Short mmCIF file of C-alpha atoms in Angstrom, two decimals:
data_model
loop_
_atom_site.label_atom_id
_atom_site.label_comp_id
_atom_site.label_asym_id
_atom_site.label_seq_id
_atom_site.Cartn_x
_atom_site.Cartn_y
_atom_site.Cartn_z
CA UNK F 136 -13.09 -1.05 8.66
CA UNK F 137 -10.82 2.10 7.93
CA UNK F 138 -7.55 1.30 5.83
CA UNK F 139 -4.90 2.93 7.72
CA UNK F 140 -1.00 2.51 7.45
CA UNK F 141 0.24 -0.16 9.40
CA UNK F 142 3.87 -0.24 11.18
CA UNK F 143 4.75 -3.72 12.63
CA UNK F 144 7.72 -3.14 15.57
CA UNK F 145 9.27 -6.65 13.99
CA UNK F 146 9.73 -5.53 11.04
CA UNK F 147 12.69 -2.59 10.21
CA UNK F 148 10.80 -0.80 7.74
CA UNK F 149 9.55 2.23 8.81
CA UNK F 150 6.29 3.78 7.75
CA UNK F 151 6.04 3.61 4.19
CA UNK F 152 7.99 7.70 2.42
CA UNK F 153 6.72 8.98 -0.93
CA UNK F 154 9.66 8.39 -3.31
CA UNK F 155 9.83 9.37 -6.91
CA UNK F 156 6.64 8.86 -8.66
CA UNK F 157 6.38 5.59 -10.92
CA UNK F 158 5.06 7.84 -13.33
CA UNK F 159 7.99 9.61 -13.72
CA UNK F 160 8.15 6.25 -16.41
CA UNK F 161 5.67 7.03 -18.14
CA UNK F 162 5.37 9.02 -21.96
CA UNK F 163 3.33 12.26 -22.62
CA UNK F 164 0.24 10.76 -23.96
CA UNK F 165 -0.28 8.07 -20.85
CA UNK F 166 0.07 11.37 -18.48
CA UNK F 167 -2.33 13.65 -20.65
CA UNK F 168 -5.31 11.00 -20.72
CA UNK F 169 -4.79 10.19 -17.09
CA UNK F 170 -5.14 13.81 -16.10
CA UNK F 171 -8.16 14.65 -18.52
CA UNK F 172 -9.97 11.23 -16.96
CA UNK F 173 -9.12 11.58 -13.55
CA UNK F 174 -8.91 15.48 -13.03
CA UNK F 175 -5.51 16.93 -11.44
CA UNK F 176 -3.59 15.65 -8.55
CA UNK F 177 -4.42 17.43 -5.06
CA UNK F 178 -2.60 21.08 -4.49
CA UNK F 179 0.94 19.32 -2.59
CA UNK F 180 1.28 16.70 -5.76
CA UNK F 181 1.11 18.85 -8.28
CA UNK F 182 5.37 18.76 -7.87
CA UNK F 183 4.82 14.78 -8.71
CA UNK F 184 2.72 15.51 -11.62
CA UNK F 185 5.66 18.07 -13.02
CA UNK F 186 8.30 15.72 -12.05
CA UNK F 187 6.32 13.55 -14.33
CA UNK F 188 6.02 15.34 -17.08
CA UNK F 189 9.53 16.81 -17.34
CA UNK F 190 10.84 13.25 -17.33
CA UNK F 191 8.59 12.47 -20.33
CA UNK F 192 9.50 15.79 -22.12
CA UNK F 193 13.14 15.05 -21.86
CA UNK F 194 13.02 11.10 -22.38
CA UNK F 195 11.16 11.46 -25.90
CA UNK F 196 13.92 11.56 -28.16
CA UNK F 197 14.99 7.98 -26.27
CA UNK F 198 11.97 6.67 -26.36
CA UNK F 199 11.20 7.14 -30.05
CA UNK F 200 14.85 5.58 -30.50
CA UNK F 201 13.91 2.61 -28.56
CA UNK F 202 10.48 2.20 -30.75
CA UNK F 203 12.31 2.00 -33.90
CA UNK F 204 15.12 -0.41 -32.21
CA UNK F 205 11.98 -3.10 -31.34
CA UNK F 206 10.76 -2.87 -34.91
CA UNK F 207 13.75 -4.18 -36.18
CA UNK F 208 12.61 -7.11 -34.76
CA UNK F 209 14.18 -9.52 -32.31
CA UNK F 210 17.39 -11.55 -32.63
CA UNK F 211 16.73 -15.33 -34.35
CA UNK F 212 15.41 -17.87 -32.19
CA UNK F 213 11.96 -16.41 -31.17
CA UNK F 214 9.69 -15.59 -28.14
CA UNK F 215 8.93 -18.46 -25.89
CA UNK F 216 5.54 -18.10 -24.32
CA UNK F 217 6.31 -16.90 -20.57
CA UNK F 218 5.28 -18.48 -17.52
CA UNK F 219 2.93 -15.77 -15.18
CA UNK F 220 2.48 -16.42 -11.66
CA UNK F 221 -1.03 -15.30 -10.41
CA UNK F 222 -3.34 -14.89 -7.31
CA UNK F 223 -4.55 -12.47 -5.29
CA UNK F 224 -2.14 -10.33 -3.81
CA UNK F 225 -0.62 -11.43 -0.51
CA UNK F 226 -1.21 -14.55 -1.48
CA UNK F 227 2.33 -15.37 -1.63
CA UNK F 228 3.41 -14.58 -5.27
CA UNK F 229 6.25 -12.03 -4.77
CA UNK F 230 7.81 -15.05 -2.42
CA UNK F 231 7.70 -17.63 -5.32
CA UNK F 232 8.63 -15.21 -8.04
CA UNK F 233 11.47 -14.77 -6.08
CA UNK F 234 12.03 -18.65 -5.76
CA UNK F 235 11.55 -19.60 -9.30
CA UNK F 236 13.59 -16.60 -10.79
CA UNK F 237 17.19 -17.24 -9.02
CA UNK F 238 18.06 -19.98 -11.01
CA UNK F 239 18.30 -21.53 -14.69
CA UNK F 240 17.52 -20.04 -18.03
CA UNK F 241 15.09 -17.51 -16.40
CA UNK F 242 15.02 -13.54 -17.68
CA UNK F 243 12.43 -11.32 -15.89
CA UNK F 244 11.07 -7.79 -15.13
CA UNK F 245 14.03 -5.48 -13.12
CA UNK F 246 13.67 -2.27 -11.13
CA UNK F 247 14.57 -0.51 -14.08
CA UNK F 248 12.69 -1.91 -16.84
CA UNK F 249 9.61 -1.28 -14.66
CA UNK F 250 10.52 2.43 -13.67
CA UNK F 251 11.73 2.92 -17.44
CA UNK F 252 9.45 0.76 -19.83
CA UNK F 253 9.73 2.85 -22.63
CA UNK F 254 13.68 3.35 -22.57
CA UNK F 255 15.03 0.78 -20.23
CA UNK F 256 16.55 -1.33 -23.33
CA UNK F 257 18.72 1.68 -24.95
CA UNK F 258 18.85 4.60 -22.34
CA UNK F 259 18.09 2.28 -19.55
CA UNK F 260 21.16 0.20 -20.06
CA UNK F 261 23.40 3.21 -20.73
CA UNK F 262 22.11 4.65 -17.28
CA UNK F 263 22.05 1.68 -15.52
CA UNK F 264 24.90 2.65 -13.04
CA UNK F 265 23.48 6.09 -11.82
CA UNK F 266 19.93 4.52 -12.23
CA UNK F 267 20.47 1.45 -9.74
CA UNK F 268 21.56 3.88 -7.24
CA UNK F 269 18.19 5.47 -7.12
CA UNK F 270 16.45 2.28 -6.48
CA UNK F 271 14.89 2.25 -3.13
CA UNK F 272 16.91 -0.15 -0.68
CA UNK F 273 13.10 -2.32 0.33
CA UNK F 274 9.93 -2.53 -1.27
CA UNK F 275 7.76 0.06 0.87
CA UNK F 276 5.23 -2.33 1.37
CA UNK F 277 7.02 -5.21 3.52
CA UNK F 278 10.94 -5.97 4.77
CA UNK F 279 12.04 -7.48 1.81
CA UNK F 280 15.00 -5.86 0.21
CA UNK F 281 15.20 -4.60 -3.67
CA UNK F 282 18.44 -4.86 -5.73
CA UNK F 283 18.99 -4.11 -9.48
CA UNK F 284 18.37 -7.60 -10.03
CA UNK F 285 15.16 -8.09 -7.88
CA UNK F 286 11.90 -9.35 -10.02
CA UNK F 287 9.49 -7.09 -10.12
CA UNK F 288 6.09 -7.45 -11.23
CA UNK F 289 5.05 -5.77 -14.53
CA UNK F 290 2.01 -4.05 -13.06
CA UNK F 291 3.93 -1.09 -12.89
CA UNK F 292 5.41 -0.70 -16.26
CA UNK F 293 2.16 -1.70 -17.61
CA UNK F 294 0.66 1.56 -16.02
CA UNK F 295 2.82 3.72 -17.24
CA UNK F 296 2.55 2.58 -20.66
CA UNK F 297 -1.34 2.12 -21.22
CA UNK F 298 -4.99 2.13 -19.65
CA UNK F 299 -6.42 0.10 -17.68
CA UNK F 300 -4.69 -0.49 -14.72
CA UNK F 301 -5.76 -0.93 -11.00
CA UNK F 302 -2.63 1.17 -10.06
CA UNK F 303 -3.67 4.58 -11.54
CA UNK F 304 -6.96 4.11 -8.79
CA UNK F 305 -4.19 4.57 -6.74
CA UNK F 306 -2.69 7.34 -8.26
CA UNK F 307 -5.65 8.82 -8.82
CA UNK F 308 -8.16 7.16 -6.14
CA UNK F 309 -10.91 9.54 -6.47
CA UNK F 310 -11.97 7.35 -8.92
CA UNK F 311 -10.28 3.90 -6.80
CA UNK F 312 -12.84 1.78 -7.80
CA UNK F 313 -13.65 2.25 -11.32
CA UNK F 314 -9.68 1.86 -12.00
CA UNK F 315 -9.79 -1.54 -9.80
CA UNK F 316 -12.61 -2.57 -12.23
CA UNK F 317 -10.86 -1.56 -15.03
CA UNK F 318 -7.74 -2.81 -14.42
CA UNK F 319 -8.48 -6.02 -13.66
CA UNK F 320 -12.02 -7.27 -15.24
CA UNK F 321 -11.75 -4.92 -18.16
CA UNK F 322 -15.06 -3.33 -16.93
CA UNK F 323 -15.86 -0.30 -18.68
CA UNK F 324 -13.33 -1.00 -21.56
CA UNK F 325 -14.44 -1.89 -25.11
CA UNK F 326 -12.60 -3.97 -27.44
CA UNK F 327 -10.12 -1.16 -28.69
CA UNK F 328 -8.42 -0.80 -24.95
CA UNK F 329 -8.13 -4.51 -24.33
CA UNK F 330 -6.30 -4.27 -27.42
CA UNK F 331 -4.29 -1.59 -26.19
CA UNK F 332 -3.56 -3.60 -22.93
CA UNK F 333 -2.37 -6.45 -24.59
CA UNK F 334 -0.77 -4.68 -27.27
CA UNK F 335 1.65 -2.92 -24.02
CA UNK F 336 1.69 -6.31 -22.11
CA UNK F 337 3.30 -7.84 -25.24
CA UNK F 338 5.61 -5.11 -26.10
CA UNK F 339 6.92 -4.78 -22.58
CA UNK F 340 7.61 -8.65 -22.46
CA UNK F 341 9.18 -8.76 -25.55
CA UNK F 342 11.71 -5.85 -24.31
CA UNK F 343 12.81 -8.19 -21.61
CA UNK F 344 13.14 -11.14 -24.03
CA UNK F 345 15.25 -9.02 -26.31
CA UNK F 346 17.65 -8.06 -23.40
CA UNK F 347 17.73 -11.65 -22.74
CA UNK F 348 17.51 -13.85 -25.85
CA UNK F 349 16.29 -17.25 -25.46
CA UNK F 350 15.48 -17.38 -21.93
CA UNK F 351 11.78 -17.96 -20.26
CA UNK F 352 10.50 -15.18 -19.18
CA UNK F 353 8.96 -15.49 -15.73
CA UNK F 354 6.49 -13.01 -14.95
CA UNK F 355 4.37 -12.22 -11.60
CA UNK F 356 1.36 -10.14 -11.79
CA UNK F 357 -1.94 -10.44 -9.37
CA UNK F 358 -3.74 -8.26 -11.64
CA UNK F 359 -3.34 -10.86 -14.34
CA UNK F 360 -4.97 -13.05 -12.52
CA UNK F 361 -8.63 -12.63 -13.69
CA UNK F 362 -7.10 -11.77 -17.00
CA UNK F 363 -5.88 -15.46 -18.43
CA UNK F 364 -8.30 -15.51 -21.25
CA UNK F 365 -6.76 -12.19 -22.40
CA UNK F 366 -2.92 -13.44 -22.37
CA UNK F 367 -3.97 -16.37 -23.99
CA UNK F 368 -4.99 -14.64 -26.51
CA UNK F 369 -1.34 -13.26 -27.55
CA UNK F 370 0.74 -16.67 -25.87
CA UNK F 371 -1.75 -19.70 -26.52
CA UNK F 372 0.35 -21.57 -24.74
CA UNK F 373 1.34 -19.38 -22.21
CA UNK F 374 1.89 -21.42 -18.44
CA UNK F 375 0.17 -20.10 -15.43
CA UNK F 376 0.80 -21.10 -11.68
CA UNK F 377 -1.57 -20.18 -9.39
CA UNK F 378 -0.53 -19.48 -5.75
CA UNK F 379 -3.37 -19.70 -3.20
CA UNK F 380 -3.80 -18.47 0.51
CA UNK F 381 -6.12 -18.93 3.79
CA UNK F 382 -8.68 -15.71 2.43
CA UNK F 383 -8.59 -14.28 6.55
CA UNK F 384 -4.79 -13.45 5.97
CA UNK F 385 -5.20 -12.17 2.57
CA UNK F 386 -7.86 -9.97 3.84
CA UNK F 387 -5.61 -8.48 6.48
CA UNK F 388 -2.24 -8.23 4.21
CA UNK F 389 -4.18 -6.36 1.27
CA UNK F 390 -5.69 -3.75 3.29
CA UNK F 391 -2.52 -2.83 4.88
CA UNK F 392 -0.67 -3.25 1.28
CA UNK F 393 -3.37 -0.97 -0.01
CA UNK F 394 -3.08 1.41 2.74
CA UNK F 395 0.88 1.44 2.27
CA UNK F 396 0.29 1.91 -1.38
CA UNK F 397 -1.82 4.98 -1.17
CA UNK F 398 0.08 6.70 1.46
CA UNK F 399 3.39 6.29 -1.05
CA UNK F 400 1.93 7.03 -4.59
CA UNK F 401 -2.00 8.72 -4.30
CA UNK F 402 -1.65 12.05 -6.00
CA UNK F 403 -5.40 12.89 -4.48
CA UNK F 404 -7.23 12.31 -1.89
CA UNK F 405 -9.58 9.10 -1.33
CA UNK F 406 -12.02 8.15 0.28
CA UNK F 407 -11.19 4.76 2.62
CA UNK F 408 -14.98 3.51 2.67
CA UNK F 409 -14.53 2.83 -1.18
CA UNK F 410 -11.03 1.32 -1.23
CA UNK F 411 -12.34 -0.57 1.24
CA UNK F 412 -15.39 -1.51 -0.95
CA UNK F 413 -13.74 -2.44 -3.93
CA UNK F 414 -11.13 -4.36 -2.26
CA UNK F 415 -13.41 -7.34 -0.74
CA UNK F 416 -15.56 -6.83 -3.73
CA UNK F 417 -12.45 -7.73 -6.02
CA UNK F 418 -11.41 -10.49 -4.46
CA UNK F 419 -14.51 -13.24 -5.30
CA UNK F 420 -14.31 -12.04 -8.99
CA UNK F 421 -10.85 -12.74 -9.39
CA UNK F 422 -10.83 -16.04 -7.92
CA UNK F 423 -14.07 -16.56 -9.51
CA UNK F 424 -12.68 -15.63 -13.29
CA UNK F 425 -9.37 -17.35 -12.53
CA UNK F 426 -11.06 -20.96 -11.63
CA UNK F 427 -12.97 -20.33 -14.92
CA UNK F 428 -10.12 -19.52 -17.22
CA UNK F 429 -7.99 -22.27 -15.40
CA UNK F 430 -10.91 -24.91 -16.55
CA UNK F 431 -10.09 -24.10 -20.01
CA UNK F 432 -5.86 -24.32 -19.51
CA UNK F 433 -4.44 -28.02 -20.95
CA UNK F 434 -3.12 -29.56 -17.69
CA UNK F 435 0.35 -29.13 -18.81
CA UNK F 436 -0.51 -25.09 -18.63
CA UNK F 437 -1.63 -24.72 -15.25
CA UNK F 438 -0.17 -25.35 -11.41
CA UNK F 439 -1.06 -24.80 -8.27
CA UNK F 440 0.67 -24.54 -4.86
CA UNK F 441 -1.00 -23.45 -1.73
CA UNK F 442 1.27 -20.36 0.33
CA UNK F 443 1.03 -22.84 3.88
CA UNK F 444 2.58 -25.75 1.84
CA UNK F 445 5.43 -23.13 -0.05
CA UNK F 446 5.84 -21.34 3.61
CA UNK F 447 6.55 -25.24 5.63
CA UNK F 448 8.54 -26.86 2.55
CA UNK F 449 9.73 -24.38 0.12
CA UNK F 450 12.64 -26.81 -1.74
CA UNK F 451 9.88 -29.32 -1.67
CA UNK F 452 7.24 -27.23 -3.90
CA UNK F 453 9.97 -25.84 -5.94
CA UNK F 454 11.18 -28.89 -6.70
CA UNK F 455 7.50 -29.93 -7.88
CA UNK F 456 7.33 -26.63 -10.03
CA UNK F 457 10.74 -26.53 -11.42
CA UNK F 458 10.56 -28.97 -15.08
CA UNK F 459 7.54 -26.39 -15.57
CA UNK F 460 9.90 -23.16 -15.90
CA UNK F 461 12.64 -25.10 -17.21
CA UNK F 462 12.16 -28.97 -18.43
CA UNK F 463 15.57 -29.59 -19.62
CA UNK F 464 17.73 -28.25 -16.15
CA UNK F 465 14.97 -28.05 -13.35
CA UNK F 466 18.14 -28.49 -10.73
CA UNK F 467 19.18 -25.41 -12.19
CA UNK F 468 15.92 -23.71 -10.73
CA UNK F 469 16.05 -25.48 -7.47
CA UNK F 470 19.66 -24.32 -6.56
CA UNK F 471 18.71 -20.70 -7.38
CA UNK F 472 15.76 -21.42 -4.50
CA UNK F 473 18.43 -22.73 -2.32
CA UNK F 474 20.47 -19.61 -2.75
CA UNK F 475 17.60 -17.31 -2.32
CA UNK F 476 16.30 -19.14 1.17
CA UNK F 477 20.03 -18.81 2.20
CA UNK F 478 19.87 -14.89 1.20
CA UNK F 479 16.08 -14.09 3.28
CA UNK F 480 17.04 -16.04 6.69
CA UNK F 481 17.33 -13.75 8.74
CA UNK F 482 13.27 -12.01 7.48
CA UNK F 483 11.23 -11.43 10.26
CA UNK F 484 7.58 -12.02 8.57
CA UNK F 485 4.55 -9.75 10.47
CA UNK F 486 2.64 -11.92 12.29
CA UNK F 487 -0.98 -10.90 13.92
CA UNK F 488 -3.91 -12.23 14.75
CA UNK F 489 -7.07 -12.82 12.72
CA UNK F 490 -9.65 -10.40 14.94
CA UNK F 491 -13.51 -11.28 14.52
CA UNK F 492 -14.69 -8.37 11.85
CA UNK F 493 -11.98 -10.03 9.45
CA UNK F 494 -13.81 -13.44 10.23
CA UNK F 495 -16.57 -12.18 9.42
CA UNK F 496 -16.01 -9.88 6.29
CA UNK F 497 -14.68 -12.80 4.67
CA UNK F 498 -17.30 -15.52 6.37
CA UNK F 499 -20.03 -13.03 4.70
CA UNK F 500 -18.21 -12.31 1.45
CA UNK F 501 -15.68 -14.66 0.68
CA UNK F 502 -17.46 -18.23 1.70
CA UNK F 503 -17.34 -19.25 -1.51
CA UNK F 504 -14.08 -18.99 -2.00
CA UNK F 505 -13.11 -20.86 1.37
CA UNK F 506 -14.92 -23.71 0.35
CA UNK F 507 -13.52 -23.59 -3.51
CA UNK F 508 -9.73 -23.69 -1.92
CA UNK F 509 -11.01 -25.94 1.70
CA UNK F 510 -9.85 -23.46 4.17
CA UNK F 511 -11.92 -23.35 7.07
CA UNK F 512 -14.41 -20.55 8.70
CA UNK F 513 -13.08 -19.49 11.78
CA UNK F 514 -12.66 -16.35 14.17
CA UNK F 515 -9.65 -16.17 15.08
CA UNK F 516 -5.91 -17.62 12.84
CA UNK F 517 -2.49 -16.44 13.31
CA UNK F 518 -1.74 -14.39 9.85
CA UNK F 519 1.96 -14.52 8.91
CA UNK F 520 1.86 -11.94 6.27
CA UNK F 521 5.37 -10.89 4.30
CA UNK F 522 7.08 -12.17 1.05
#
């Protein structure tokens, strides 16, 4: 099948507009290795590229400021292990980040801290006004809106900051697959640039738990999905919950997220054979590594909530999940769901039918994984894709 760009006539997003670059976040030595490893951007992106580097150029002085701030270490009181939310993407994450993150004692990635990662404690908060007025009004990729306040996952900060990550395959997707590999298995990488990777994923976090001392930090990330060992390795007792879809409507959703993506942020061109490729190919080693690494969790580290039983009851799983973000005022976390249902009624989610090559691309591919999570084979589903 050949990832195009989808438009759904329910939903009022248009077709998905290139707006300012993530990497426009990112500091002059993340832009120079990307470049020398992935060649230059095609002829009409080179603008991007400059955009890019201009921004890093002139945020240096900030940046080195904000370096020395973190060393000075963080306010008494500590850093509480966060709580990630994982699973393939489309799976339903985004809608129970959103959930969980409304209410209680809960700090989390912003717009900001994931366009700026290297400034958004110092320069960030002095610019915030001029800087929330930039961010797009929806997420590109589905209906839902963005504020300055919406969580964001740190997938984005994460490549501006370091190597891997699955995103720069789609900034620079003539090389889409070995990035996916990268990014999320580590394939390719020796020990130095998992160090690297966790040294940024622990740096970032600890930026949001300075701008909010003493709160859990909540963070949603698909690509951290196959990566628990890893994160467990700088939070031992980091918490993971593990959201879980039918496999035929994650199929569908990620190749039209994919397709989105690349259409917004590819700086080259790509070839859709190979996205396509490395997109069904990713999606048995994730679960795969995740079921592994989830053997190994204590029980009191690890939930799970399937999307159909968070799409019929949401309150309901909430309520299940809440004492595991915050034990001591789980109402707290529930009324924050309450006021988020109240603020997406009137979504209009994309719904479409399950055709017979996505039966069997999964049937022939992702069986395994249908049996591990007891959703049946079948040829034909209604997919209600959004969140």
């Amino acid at each position: 099948m050949t990832l195009t760009a989808e438009t759904d006539a329910a939903s009022p997003v248009a077709s998905p507009t290139r707006p300012p670059h993530p990497l426009v976040g990112a500091n002059v030595s993340t832009l120079v290795r990307l470049v020398a490893e992935n060649g230059w951007p095609s002829r009409r992106f080179m603008p991007d590229l400059a955009l890019a580097g201009l921004s890093a150029l002139v945020r240096a002085p900030a940046s080195a400021l904000e370096a020395g701030y973190m060393a000075l270490g963080r306010e008494a009181g500590g850093e509480r292990p966060p709580v990630f939310i994982v699973g393939h993407w489309r799976s339903g994450t985004t809608h129970l980040f959103n959930l969980l993150s409304g209410g209680g004692d809960v700090a989390y990635a912003t717009p900001v801290s994931v366009g700026l990662p290297w400034d958004f404690v110092l320069l960030g908060r002095a610019l915030a006004p001029l800087l929330n007025r930039a961010i797009p009004a929806g997420r590109g990729i589905d209906a839902m809106a963005v504020t300055p306040e919406s969580p964001q996952e740190d997938e984005l900060a994460l490549a501006s900051m370091t190597r891997p990550s699955y995103y720069h395959g789609i900034y620079f997707p003539r090389h889409f697959a070995r990035h996916m590999a990268a990014g999320l298995f580590f394939d390719g990488c020796d020990a130095r640039a998992r160090a690297r990777w966790q040294k940024a994923l622990h740096g970032f976090t600890e930026k949001i738990a300075r701008r909010h001392p003493g709160r859990q930090i909540l963070v949603k990330n698909p690509a951290h999905s196959a990566k628990i060992d890893a994160i467990r390795e700088i939070w031992p007792e980091a918490r993971f919950i593990h959201v879980v879809r039918d496999p035929h409507a994650v199929l569908v959703s990620t190749r039209r997220m994919f397709a989105d993506l690349l259409d917004m942020l590819a700086l080259q061109d790509h070839d859709p054979a190979e996205v396509e490729r490395a997109i069904v190919a990713a999606y048995p080693r994730m679960m795969d590594k995740l079921a592994a690494d989830a053997e190994s969790l204590p029980e009191e580290c690890f939930a799970e909530v399937r999307f159909e039983d968070l799409e019929q009851d949401p309150l309901a799983e909430v309520a299940r999940l809440a004492p595991f973000i915050d034990p001591h005022r789980p109402e707290d976390i529930l009324r924050g769901a309450e006021r988020h249902m109240a603020q997406v009624a009137g979504y209009e989610k994309r719904t479409r039918a399950i055709d017979p090559e996505v039966a069997a691309t999964v049937g022939a591919h992702w069986a395994a994984q249908l049996e591990r999570w007891n959703y049946p084979r079948r040829d034909k589903i209604a997919s209600n894709e959004g969140f």
